[in-house]
PDB file of C-alpha atoms and ligand atoms in Angstrom:
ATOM      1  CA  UNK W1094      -3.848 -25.757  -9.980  1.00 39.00           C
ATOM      2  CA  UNK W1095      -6.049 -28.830  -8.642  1.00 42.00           C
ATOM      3  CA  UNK W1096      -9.615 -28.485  -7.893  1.00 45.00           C
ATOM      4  CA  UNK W1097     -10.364 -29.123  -4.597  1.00 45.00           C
ATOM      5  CA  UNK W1098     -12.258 -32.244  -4.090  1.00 42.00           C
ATOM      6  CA  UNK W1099     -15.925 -32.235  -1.638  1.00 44.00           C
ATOM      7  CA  UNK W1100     -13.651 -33.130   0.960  1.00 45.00           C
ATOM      8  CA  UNK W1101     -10.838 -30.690   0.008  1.00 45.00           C
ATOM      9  CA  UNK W1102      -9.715 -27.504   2.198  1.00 51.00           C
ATOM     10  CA  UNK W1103     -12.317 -25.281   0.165  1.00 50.00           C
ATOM     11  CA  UNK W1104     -15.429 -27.233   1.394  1.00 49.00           C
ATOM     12  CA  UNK W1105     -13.743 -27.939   5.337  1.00 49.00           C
ATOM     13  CA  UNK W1106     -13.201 -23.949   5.175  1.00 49.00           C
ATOM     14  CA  UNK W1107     -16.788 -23.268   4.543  1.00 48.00           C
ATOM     15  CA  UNK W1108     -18.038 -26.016   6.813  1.00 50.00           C
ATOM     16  CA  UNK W1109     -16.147 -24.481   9.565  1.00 92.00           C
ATOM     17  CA  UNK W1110     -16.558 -20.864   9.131  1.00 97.00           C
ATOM     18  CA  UNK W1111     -20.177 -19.778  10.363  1.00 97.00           C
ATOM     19  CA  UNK W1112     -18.857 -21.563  13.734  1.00 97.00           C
ATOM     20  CA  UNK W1113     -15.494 -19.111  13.532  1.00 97.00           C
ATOM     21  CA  UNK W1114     -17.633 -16.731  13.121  1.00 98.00           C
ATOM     22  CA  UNK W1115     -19.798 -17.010  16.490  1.00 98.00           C
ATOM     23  CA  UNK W1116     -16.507 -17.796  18.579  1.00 97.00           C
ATOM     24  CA  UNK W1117     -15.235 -14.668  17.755  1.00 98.00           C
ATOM     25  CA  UNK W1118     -18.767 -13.021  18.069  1.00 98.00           C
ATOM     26  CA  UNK W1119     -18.868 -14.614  21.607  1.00 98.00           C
ATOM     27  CA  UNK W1120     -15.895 -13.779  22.310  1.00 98.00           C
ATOM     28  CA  UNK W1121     -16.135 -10.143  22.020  1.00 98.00           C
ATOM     29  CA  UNK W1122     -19.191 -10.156  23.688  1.00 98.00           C
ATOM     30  CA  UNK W1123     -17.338 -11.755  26.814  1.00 98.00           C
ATOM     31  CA  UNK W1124     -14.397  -9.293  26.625  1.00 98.00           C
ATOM     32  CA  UNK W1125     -16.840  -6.206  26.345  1.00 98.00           C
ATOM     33  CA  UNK W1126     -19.134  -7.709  29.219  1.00 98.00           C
ATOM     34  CA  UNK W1127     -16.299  -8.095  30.932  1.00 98.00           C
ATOM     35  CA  UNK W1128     -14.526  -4.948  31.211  1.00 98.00           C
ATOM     36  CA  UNK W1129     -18.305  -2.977  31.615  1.00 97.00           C
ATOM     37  CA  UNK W1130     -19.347  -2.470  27.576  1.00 97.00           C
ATOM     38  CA  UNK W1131     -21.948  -3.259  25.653  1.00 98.00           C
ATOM     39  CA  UNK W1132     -21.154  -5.952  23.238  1.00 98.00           C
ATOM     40  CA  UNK W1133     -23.107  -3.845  20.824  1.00 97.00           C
ATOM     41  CA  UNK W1134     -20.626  -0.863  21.239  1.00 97.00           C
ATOM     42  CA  UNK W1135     -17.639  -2.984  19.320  1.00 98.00           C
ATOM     43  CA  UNK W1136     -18.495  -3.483  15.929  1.00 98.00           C
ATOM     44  CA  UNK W1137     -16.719  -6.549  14.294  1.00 99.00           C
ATOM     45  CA  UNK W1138     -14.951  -6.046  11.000  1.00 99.00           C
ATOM     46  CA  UNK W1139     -14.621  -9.309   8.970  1.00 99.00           C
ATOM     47  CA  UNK W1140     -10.603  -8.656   7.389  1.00 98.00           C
ATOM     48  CA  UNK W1141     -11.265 -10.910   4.086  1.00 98.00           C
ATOM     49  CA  UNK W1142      -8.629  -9.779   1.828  1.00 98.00           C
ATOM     50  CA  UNK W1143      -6.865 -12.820   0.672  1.00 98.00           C
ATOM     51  CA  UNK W1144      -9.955 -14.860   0.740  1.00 98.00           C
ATOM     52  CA  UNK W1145     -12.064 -16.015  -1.811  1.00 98.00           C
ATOM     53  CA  UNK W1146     -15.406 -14.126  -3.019  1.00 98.00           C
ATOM     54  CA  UNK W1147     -17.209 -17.391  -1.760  1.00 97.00           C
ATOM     55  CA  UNK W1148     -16.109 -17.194   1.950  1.00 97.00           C
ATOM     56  CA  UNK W1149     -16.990 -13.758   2.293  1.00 98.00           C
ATOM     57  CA  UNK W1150     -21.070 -14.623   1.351  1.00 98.00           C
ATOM     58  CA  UNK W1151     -20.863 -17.480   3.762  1.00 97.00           C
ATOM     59  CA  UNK W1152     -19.725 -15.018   6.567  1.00 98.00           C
ATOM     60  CA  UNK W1153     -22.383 -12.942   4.849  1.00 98.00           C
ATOM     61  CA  UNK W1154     -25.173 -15.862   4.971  1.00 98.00           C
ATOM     62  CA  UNK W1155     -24.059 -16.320   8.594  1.00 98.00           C
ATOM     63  CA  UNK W1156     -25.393 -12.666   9.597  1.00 98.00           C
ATOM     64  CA  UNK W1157     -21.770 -10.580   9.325  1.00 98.00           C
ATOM     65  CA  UNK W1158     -22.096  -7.293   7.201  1.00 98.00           C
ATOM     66  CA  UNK W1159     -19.002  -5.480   7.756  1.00 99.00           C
ATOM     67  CA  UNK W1160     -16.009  -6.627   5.768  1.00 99.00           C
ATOM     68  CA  UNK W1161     -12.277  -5.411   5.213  1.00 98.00           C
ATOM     69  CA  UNK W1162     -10.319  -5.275   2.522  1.00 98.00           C
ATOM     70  CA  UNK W1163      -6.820  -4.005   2.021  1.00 98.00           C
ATOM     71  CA  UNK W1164      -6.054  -3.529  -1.841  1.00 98.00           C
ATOM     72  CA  UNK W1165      -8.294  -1.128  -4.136  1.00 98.00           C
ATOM     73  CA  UNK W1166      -8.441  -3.626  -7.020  1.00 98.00           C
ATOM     74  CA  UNK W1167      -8.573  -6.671  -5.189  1.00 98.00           C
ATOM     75  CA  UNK W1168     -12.098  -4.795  -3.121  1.00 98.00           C
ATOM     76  CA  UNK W1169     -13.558  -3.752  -6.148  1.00 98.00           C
ATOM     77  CA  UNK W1170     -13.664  -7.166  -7.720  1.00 98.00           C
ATOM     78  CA  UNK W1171     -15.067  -8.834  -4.536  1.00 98.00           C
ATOM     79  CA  UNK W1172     -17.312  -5.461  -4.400  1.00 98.00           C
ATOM     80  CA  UNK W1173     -18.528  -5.886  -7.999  1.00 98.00           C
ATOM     81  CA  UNK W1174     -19.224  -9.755  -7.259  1.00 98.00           C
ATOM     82  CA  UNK W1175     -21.213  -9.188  -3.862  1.00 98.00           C
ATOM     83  CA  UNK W1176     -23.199  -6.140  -5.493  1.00 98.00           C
ATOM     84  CA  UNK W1177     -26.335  -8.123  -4.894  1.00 97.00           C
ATOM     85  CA  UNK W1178     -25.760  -8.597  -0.567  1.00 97.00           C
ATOM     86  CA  UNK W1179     -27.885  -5.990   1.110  1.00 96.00           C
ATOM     87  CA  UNK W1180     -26.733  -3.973   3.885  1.00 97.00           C
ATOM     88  CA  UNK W1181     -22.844  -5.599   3.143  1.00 98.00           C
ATOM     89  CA  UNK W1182     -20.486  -2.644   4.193  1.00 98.00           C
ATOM     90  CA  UNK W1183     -17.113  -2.179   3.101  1.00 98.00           C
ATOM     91  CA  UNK W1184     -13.934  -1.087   4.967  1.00 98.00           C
ATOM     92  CA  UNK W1185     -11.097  -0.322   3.709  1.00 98.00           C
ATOM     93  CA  UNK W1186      -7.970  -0.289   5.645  1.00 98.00           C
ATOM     94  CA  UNK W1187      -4.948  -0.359   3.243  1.00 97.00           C
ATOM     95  CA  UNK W1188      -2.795   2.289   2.122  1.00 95.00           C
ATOM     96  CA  UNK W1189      -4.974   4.363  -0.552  1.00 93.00           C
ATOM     97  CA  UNK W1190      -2.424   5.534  -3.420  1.00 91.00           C
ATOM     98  CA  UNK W1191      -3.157   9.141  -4.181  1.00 89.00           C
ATOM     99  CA  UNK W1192      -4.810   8.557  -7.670  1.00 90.00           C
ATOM    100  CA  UNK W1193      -6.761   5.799  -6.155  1.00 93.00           C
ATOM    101  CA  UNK W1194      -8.546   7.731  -3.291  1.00 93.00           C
ATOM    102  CA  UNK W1195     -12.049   8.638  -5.775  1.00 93.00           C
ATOM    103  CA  UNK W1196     -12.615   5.370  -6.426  1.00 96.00           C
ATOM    104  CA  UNK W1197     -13.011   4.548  -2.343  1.00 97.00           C
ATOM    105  CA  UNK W1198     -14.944   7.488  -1.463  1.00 97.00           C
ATOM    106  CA  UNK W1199     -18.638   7.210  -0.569  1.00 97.00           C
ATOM    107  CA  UNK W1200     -17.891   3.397  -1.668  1.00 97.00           C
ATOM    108  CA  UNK W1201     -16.901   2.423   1.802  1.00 98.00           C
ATOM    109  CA  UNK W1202     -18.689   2.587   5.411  1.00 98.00           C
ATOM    110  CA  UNK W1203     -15.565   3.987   6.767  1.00 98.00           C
ATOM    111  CA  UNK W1204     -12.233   4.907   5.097  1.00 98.00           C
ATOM    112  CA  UNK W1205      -9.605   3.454   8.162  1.00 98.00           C
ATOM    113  CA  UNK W1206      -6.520   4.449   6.776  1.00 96.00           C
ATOM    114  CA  UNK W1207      -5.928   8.148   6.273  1.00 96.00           C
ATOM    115  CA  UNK W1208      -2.571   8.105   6.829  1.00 92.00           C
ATOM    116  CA  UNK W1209      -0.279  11.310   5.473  1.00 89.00           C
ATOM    117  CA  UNK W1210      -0.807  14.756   4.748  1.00 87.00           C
ATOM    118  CA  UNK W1211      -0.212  14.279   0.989  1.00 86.00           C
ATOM    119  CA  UNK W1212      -2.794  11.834   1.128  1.00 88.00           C
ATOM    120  CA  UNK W1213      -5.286  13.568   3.019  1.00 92.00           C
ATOM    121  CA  UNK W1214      -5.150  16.450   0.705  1.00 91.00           C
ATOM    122  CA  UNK W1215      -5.453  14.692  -2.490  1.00 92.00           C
ATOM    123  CA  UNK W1216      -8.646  12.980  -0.525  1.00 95.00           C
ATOM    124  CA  UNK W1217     -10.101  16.037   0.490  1.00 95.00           C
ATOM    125  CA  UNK W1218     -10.239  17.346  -3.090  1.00 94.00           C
ATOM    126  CA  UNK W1219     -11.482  14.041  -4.479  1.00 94.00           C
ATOM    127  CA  UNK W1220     -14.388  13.869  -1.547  1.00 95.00           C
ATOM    128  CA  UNK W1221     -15.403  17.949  -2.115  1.00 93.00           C
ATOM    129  CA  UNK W1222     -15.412  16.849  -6.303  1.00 93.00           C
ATOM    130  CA  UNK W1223     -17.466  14.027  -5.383  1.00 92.00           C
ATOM    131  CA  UNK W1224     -19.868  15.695  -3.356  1.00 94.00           C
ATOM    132  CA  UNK W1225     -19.203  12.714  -0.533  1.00 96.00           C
ATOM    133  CA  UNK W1226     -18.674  12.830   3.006  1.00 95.00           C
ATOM    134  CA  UNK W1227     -16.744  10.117   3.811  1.00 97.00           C
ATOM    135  CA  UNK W1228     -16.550   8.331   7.307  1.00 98.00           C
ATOM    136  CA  UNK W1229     -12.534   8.330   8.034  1.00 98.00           C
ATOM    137  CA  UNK W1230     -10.185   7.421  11.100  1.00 98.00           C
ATOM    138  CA  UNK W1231      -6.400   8.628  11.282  1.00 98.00           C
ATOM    139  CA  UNK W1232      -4.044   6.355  11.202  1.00 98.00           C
ATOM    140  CA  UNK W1233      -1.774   6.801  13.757  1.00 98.00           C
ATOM    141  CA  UNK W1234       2.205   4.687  14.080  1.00 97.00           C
ATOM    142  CA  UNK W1235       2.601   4.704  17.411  1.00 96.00           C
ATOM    143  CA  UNK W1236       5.821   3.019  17.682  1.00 93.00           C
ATOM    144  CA  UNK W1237       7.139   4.986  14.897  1.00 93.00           C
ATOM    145  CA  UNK W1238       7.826   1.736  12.904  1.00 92.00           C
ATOM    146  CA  UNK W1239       9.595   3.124   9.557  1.00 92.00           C
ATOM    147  CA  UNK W1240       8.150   0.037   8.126  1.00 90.00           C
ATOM    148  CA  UNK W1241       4.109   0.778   8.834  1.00 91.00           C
ATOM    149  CA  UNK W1242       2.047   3.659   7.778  1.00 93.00           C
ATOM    150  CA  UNK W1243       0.463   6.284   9.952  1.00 94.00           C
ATOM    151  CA  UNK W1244       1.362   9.966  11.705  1.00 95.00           C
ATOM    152  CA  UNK W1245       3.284   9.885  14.766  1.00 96.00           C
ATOM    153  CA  UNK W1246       0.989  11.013  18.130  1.00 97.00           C
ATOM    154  CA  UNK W1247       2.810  14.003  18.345  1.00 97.00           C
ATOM    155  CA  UNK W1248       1.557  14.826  14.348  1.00 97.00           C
ATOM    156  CA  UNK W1249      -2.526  13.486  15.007  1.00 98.00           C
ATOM    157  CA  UNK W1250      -3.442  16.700  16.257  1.00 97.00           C
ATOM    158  CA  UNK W1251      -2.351  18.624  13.399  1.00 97.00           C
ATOM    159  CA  UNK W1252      -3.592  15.867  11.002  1.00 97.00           C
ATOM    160  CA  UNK W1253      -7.004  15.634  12.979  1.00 97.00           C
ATOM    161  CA  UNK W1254      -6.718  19.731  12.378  1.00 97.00           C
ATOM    162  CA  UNK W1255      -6.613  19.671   8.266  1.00 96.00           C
ATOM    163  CA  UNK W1256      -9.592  17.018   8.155  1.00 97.00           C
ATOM    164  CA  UNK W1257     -12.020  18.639  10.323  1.00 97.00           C
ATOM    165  CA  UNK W1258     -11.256  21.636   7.166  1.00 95.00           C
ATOM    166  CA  UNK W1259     -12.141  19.096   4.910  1.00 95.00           C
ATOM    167  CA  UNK W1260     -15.428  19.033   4.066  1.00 89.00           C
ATOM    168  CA  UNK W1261     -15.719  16.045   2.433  1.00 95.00           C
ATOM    169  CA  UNK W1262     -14.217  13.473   4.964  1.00 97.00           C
ATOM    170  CA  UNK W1263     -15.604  13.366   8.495  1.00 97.00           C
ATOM    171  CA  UNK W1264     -13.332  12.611  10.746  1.00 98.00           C
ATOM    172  CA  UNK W1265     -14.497   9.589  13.323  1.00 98.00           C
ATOM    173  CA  UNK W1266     -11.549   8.468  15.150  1.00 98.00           C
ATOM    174  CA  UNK W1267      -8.299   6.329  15.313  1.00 98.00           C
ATOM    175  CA  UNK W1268      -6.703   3.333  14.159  1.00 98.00           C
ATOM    176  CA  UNK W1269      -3.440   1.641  14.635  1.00 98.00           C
ATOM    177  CA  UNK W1270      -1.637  -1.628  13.968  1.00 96.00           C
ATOM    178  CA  UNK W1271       0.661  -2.495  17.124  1.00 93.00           C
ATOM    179  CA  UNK W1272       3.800  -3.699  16.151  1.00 91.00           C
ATOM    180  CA  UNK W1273       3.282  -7.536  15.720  1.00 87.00           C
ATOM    181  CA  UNK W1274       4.248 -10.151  19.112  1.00 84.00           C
ATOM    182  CA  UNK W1275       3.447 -13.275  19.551  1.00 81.00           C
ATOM    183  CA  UNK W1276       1.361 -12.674  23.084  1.00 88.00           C
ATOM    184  CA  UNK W1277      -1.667  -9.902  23.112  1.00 88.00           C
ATOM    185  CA  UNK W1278      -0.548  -8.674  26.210  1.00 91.00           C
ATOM    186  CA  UNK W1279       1.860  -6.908  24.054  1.00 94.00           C
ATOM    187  CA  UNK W1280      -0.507  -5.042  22.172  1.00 96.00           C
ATOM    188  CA  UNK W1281      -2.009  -3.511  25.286  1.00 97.00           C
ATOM    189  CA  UNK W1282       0.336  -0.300  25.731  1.00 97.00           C
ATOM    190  CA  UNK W1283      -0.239   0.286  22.396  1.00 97.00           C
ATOM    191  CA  UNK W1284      -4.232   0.000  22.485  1.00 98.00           C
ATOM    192  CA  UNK W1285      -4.272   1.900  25.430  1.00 98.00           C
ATOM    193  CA  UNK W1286      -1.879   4.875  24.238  1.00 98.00           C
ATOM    194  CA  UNK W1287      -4.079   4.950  21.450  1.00 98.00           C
ATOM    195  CA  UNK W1288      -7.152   5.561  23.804  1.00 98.00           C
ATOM    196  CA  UNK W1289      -5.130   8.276  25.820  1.00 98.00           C
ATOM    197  CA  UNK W1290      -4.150  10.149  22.201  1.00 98.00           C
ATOM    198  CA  UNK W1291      -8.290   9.538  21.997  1.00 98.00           C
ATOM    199  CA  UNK W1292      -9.234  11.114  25.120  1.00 97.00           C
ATOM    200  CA  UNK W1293      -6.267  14.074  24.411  1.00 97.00           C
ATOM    201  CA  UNK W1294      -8.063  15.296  21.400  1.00 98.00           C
ATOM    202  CA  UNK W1295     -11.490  14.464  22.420  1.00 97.00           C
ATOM    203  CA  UNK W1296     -10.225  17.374  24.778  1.00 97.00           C
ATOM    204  CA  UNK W1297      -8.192  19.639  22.979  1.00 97.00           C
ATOM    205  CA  UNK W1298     -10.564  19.414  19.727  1.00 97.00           C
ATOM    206  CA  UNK W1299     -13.967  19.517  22.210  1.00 95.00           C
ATOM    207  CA  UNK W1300     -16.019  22.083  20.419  1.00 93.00           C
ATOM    208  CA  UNK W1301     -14.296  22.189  16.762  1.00 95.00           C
ATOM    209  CA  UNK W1302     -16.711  22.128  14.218  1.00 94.00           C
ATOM    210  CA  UNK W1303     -17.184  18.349  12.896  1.00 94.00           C
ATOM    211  CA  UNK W1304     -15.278  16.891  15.714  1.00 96.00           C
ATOM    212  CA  UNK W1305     -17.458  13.684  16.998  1.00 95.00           C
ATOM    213  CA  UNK W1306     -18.915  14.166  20.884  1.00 92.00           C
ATOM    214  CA  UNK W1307     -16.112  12.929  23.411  1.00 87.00           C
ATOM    215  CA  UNK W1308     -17.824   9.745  23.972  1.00 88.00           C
ATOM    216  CA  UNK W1309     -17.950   9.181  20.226  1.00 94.00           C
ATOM    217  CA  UNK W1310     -14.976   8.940  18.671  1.00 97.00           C
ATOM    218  CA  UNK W1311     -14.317   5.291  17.350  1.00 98.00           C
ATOM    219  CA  UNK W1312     -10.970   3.044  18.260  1.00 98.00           C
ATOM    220  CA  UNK W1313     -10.475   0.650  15.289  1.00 98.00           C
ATOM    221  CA  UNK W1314      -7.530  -1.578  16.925  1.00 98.00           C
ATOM    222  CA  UNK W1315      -7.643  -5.345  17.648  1.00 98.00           C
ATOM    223  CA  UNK W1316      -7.017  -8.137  15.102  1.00 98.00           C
ATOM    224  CA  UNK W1317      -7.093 -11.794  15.578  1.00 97.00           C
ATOM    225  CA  UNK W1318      -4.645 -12.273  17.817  1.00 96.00           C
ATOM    226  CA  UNK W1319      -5.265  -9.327  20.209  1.00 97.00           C
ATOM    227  CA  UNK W1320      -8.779  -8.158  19.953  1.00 98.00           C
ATOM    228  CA  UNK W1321      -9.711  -9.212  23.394  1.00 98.00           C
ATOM    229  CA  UNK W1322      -7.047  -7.111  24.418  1.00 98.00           C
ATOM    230  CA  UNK W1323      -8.168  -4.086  22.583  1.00 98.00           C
ATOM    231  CA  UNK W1324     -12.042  -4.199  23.858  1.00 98.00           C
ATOM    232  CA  UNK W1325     -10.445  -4.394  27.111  1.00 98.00           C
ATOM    233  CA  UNK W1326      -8.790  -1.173  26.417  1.00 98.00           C
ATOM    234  CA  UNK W1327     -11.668   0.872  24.550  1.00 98.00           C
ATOM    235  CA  UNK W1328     -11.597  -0.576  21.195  1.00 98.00           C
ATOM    236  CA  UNK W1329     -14.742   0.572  18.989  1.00 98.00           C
ATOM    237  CA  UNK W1330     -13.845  -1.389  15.528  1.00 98.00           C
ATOM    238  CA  UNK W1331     -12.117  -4.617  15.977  1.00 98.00           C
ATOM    239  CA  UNK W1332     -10.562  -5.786  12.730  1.00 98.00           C
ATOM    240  CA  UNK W1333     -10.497  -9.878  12.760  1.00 98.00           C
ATOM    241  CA  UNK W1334      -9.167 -11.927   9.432  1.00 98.00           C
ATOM    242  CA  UNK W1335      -7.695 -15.193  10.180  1.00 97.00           C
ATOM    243  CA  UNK W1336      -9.794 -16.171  13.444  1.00 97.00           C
ATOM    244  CA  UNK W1337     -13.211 -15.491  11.138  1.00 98.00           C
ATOM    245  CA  UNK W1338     -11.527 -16.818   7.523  1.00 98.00           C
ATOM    246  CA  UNK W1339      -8.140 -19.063   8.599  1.00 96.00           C
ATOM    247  CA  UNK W1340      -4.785 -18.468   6.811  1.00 95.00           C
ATOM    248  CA  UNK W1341      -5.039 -16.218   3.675  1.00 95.00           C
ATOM    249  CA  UNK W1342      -3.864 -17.132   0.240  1.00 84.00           C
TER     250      UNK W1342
HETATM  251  C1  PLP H1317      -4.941  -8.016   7.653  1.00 62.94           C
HETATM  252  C2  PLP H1317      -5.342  -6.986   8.587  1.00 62.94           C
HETATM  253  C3  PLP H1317      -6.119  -7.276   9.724  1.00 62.94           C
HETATM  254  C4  PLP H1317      -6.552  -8.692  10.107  1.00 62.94           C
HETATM  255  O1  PLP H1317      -5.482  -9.434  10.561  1.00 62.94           O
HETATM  256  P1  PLP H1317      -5.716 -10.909  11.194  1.00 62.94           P
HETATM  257  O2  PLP H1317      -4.490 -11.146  11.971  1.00 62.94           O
HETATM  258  O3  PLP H1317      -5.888 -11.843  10.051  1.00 62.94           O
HETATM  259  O4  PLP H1317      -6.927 -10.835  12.036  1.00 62.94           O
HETATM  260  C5  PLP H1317      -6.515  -6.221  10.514  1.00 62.94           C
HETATM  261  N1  PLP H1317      -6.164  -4.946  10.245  1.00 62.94           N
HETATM  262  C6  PLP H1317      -5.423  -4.622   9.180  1.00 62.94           C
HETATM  263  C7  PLP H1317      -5.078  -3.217   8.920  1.00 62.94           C
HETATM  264  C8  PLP H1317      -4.980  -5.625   8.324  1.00 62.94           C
HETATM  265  O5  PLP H1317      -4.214  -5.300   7.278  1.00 62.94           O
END
């Protein structure tokens, strides 16, 4: 491996990124001014899996606090190395493998990826064992791609149905990953199905126990390419990587 020189892609990456950074800050504030929000009512999620330790405390230095991170042993490096950041919040939005859900829990702001019943169970026992309540969203595949995680739609209410009788993981909303286009425009069926399957349980779930207030439960959809898109259509949790960081590793 060569070391990259002062003038190498390492330095021009961390040059550039506190101005990333406030583009795609602005940027959501404009798309959540625009469509009637409060740019305070999208919360940005920095996606820095793939990037180096040193990236994610510039992002840090430049005011960010909520990160993302895809791969349990890959987080708890960068987790173990940015121990001394206040106020730095994890999320994690991989796949968790069973035996890997108790070291997550109560680690994380918000656990984005519940996303099968076997799962969900093994999690719930690990959370009650661990005396946690973790923050969670279900992760739903709405276009049924064999290739990405999630329940179907017609599964979320069932699925929404076994966490709210799990104690230990709260359940705050719903995430998804649109099948991947070129144009954001795309993307916006699938954000705003994702809203209506929202606003369905809001309804049918209104009352339940542990089910957040209607106007409360949380829409993590958006990445880089699409997350104008997604504030447009309700999005809560925007989940940005390359825009923020450029190309990963
Ligand atoms: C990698 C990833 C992102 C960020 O993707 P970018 O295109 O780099 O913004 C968002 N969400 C999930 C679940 C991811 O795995």
């Amino acid at each position: 491996m060569t070391q990259p020189g002062p003038r190498g892609p390492a330095s021009e990456h961390a040059a550039a990124l506190p101005d990333r950074l406030a583009d795609v800050q602005a940027r959501i504030a404009a798309a959540a001014t625009d469509h009637g929000r409060a740019p305070a009512d999208v919360r940005l999620i920095a996606v820095s899996k793939g990037q180096p330790v040193a990236a994610i405390e510039a992002a840090w230095t430049a005011g960010q606090r909520d990160f993302g991170e895809n791969y349990v042993q890959e987080w708890q490096a960068k987790a173990a190395a940015l121990a001394h950041l206040p106020d730095l919040r994890w999320h994690f939005l991989g796949h968790l493998q069973r035996n890997k859900g108790k070291l997550v829990l109560g680690r994380v702001a918000v656990l984005h990826s519940v996303d099968d019943m076997v799962g969900i169970d093994a999690l719930a026992r690990a959370a009650h064992e661990a005396h946690v309540a973790q923050d969670v969203c279900l992760q739903i595949n709405l276009a049924e791609e064999t290739s990405k995680r999630g329940c179907t739609a017609d599964d979320a209410e069932l699925f929404c149905d076994v966490l709210l009788r799990s104690p230990g993981l709260r359940l705050r909303g719903l995430m998804t990953l649109p099948p991947p286009r070129d144009a954001a425009e795309f993307a916006r069926p699938w954000f705003a199905r994702l809203r209506t399957l929202r606003d369905r349980l809001a309804r049918t779930l209104a009352g339940r126990p542990g089910v957040p207030p209607p106007h409360d439960w949380w829409l993590s959809m958006g990445m880089s390419g699409d997350f104008e898109v997604a504030i447009a259509e309700g999005a809560t949790h925007v989940r940005v990587g390359t825009a923020i960081f450029g190309p990963r590793a």
